[in-house]
C-alpha positions as protocol buffer text, in pm:
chain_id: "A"
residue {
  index: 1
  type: UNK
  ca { x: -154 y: -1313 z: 2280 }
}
residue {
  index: 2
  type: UNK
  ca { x: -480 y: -1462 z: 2247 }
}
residue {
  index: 3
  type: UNK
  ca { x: -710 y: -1206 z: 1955 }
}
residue {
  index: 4
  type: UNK
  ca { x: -1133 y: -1138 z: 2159 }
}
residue {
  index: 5
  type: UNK
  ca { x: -1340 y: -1051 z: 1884 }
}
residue {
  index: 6
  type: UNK
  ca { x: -1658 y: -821 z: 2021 }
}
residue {
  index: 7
  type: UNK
  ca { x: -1961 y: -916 z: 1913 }
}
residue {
  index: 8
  type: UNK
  ca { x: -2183 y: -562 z: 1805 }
}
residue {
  index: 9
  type: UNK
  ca { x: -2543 y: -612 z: 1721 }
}
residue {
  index: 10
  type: UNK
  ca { x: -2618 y: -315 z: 1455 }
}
residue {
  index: 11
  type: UNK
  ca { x: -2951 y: -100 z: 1406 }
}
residue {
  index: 12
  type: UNK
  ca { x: -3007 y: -322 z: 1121 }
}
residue {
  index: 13
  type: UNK
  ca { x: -3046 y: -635 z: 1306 }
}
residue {
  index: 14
  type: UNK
  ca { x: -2690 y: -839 z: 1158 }
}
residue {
  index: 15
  type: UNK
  ca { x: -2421 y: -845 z: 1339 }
}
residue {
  index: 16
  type: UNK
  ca { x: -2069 y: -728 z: 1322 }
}
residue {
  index: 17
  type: UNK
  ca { x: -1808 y: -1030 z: 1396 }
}
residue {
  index: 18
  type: UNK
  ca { x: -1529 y: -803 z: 1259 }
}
residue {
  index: 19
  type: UNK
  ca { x: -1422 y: -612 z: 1585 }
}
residue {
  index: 20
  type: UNK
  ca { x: -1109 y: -788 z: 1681 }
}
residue {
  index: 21
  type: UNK
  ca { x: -943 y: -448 z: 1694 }
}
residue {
  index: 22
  type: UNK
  ca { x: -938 y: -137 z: 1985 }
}
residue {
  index: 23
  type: UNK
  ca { x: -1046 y: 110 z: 1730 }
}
residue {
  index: 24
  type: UNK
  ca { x: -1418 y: 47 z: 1623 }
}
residue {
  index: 25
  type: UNK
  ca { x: -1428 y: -110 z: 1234 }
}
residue {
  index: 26
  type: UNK
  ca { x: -1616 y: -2 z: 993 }
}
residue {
  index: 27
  type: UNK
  ca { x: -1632 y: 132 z: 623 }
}
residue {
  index: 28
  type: UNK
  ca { x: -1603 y: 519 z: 544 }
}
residue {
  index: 29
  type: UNK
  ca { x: -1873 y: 524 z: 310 }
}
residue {
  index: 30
  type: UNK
  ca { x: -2111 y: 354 z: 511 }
}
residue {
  index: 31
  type: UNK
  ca { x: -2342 y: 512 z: 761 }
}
residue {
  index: 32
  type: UNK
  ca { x: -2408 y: 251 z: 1037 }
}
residue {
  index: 33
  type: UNK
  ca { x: -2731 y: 365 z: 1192 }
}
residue {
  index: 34
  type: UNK
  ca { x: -2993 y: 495 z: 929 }
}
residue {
  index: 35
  type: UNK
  ca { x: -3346 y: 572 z: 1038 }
}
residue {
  index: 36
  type: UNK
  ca { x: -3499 y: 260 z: 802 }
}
residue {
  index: 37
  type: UNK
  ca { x: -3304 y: 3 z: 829 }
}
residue {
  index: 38
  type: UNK
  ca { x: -3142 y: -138 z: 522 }
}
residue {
  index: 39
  type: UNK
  ca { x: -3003 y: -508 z: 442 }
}
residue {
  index: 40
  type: UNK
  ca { x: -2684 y: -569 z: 357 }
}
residue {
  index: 41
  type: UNK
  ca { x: -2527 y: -220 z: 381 }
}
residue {
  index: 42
  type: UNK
  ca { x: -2174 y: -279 z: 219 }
}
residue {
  index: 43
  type: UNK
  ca { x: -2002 y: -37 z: -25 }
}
residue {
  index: 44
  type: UNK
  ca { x: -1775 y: -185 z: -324 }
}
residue {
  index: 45
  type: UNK
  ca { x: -1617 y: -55 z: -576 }
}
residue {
  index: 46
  type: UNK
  ca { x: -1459 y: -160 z: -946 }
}
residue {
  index: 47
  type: UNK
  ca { x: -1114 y: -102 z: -971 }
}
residue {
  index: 48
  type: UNK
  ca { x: -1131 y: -60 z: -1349 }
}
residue {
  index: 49
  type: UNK
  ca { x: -871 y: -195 z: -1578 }
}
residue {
  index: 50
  type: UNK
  ca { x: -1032 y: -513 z: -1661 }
}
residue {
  index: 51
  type: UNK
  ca { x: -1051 y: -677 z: -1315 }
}
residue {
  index: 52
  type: UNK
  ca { x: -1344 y: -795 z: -1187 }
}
residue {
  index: 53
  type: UNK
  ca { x: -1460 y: -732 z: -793 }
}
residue {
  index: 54
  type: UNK
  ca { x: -1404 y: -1054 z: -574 }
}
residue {
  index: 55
  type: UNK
  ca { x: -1766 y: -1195 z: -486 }
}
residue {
  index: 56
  type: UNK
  ca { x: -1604 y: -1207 z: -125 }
}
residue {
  index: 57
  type: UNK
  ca { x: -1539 y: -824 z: -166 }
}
residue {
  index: 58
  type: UNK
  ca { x: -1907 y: -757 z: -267 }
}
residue {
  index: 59
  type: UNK
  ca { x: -2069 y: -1008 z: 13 }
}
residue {
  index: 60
  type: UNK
  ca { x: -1816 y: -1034 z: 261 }
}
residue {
  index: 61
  type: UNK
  ca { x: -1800 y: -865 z: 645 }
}
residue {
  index: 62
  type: UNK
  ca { x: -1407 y: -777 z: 650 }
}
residue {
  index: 63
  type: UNK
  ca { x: -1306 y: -423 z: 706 }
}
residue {
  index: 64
  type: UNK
  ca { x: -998 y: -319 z: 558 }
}
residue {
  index: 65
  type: UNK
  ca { x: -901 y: 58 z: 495 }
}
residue {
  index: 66
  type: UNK
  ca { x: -627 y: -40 z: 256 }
}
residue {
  index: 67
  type: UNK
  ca { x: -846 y: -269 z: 5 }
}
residue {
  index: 68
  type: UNK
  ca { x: -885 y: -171 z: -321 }
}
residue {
  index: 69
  type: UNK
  ca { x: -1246 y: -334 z: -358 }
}
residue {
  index: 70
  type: UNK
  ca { x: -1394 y: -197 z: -65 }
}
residue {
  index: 71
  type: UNK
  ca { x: -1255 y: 162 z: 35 }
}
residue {
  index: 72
  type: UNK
  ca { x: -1041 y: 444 z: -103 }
}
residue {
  index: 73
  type: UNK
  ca { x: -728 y: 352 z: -231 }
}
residue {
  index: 74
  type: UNK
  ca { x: -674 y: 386 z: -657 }
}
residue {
  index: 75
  type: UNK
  ca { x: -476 y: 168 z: -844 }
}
residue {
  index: 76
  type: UNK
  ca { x: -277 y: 419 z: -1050 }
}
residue {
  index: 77
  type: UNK
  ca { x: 63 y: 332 z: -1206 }
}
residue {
  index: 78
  type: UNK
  ca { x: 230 y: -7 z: -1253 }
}
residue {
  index: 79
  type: UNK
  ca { x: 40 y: -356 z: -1334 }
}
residue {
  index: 80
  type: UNK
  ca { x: 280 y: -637 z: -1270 }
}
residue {
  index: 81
  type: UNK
  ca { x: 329 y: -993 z: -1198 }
}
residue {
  index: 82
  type: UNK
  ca { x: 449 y: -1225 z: -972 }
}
residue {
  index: 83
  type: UNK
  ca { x: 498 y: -1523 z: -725 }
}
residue {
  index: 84
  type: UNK
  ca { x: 408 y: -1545 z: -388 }
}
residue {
  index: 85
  type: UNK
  ca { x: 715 y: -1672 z: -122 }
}
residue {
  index: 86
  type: UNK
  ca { x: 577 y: -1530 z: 192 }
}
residue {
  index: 87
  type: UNK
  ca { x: 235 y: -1498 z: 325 }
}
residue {
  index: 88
  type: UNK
  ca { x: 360 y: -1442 z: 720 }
}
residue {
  index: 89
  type: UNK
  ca { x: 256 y: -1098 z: 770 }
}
residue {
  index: 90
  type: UNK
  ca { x: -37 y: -987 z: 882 }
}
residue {
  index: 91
  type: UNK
  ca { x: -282 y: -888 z: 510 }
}
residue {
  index: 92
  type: UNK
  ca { x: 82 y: -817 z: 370 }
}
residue {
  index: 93
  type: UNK
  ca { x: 216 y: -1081 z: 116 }
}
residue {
  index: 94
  type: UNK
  ca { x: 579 y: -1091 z: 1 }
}
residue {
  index: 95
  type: UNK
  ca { x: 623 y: -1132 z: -421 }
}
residue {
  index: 96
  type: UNK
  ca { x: 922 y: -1220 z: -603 }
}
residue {
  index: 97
  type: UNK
  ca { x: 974 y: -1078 z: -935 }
}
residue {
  index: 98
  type: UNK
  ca { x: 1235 y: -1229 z: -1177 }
}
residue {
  index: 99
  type: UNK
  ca { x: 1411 y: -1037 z: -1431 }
}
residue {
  index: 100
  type: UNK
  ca { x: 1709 y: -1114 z: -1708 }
}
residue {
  index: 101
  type: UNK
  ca { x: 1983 y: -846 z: -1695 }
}
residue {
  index: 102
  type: UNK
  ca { x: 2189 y: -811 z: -1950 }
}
residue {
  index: 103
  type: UNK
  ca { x: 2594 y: -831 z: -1949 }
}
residue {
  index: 104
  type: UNK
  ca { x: 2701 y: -671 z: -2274 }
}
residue {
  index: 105
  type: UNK
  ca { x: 3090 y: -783 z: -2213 }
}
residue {
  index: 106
  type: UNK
  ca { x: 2989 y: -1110 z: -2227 }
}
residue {
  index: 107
  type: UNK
  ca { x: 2674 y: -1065 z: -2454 }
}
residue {
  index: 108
  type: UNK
  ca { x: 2484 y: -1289 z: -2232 }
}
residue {
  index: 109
  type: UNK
  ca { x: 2193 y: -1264 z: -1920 }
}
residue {
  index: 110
  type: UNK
  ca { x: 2182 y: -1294 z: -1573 }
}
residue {
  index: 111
  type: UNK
  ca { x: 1916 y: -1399 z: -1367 }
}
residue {
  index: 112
  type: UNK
  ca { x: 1803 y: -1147 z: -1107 }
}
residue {
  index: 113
  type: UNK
  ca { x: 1538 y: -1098 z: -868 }
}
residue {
  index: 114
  type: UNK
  ca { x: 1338 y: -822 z: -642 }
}
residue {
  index: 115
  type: UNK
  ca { x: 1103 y: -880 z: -356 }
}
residue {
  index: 116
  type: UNK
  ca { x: 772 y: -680 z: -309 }
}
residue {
  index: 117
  type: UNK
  ca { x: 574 y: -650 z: 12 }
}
residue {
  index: 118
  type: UNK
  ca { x: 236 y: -593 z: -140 }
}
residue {
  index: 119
  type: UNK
  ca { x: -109 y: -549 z: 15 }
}
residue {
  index: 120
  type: UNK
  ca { x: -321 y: -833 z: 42 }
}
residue {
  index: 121
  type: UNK
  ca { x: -729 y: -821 z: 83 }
}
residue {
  index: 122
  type: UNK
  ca { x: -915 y: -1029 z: 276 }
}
residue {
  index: 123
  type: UNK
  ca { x: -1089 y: -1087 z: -10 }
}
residue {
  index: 124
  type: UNK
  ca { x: -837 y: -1329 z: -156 }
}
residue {
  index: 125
  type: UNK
  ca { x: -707 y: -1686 z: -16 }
}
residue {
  index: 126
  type: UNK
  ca { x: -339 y: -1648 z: -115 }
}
residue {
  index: 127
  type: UNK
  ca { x: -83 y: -1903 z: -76 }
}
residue {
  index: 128
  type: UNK
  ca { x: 331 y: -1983 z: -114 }
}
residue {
  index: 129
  type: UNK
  ca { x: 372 y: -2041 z: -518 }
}
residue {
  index: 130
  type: UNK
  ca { x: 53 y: -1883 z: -602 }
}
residue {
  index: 131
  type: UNK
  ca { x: 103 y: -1634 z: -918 }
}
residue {
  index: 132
  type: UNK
  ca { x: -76 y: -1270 z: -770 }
}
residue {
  index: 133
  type: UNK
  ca { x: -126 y: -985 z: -1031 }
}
residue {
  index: 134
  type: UNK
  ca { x: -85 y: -672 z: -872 }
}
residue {
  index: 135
  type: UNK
  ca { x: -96 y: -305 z: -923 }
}
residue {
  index: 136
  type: UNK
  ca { x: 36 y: 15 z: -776 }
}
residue {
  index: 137
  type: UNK
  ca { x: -130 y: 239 z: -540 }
}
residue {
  index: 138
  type: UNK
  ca { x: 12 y: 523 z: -300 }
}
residue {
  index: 139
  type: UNK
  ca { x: 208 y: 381 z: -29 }
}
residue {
  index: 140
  type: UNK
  ca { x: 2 y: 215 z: 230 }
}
residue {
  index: 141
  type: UNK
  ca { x: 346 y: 143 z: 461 }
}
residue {
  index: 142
  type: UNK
  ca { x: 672 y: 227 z: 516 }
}
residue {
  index: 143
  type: UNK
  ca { x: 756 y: -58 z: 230 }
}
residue {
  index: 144
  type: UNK
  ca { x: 400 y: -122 z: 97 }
}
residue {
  index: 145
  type: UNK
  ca { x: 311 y: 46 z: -287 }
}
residue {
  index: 146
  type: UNK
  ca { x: 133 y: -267 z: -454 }
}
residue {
  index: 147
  type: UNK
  ca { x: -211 y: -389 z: -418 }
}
residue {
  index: 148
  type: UNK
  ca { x: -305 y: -772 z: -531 }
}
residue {
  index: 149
  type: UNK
  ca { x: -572 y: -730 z: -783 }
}
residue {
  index: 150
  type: UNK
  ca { x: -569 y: -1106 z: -900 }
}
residue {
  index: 151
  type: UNK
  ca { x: -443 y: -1429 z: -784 }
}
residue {
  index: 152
  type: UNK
  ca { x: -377 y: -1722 z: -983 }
}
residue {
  index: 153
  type: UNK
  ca { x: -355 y: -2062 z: -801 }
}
residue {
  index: 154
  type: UNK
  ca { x: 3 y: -2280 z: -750 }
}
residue {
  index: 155
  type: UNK
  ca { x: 107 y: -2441 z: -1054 }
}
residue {
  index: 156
  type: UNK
  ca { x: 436 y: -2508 z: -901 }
}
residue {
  index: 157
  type: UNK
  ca { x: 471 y: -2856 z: -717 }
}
residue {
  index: 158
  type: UNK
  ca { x: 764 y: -2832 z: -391 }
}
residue {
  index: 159
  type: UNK
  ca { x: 941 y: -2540 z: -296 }
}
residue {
  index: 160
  type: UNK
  ca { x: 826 y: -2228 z: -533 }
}
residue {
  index: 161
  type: UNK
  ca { x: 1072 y: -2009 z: -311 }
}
residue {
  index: 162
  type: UNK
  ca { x: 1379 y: -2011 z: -617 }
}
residue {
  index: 163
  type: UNK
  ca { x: 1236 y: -2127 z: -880 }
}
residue {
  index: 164
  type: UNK
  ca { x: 1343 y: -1890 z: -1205 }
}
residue {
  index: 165
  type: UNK
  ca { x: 1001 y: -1822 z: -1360 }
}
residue {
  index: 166
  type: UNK
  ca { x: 918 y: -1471 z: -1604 }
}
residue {
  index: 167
  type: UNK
  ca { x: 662 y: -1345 z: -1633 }
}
């Protein structure tokens, strides 16, 4: 199925490329037609915690209820790490996080793993292998709790998909 994006010119004069959906797009906090027009009329937040605001976030056109940067979901909870093996979905990335569990019959660790579905902005250009920092949020989906808040690019060469890495 073949995506028409509608083309809305606003009272301000720029226009809105980001209606590729039936439901009209646009920010909560953002009142579309003021009496004096305004440039630029895009609200961003800082998600505390030491991370910074993607410049894309800030100057960008996307619409996304579920971004951290740019509308009303907290990061509360859980800051973790890990590596990107799927990036099929549609602004939903798939992590996997490795872990060492210990055996104490055999006083020795095995290697174990957990996938997270996690939201991903528009705001970020992730890839397979990439290492994504992410934090928790309230759930978004029926399997979605994490947000990315950073992304660090590959520094794996070939297949990242089993690679044993902790974090």
């Amino acid at each position: 199925p073949s995506s028409s994006v509608t083309v809305f010119k606003m009272a301000t004069g720029s226009v809105l490329e980001v209606q590729h959906e039936k439901a009209f797009q646009k920010q909560d906090a953002v009142f579309i037609a003021p009496k004096k027009a305004k440039k630029g009329l895009r609200w961003f937040k800082d998600v505390g915690l030491g991370f910074n605001t993607p410049d894309e976030a800030k100057k960008g056109t996307y619409i996304d209820k579920k971004c951290p940067f740019t509308s009303n979901v907290s990061i509360r909870g859980r800051i973790i790490k890990g590596m990107v093996i799927s990036t099929k979905m549609n602004r939903t990335i798939v992590i996997r996080r490795h872990y060492l569990h210990y055996i104490p019959k055999y006083n020795r660790f095995e290697k174990r793993h957990r996938n997270i579905s996690v939201h991903c902005s528009p705001a970020f250009d992730v890839k397979e292998g990439d290492i994504v920092t992410i934090g928790q949020c309230r759930p978004l989906s029926k399997t979605v709790r994490f947000n990315v808040l950073k992304v660090e690019k590959n520094q794996i060469f070939g297949t990242s998909r089993k690679q044993f890495k902790l974090f």
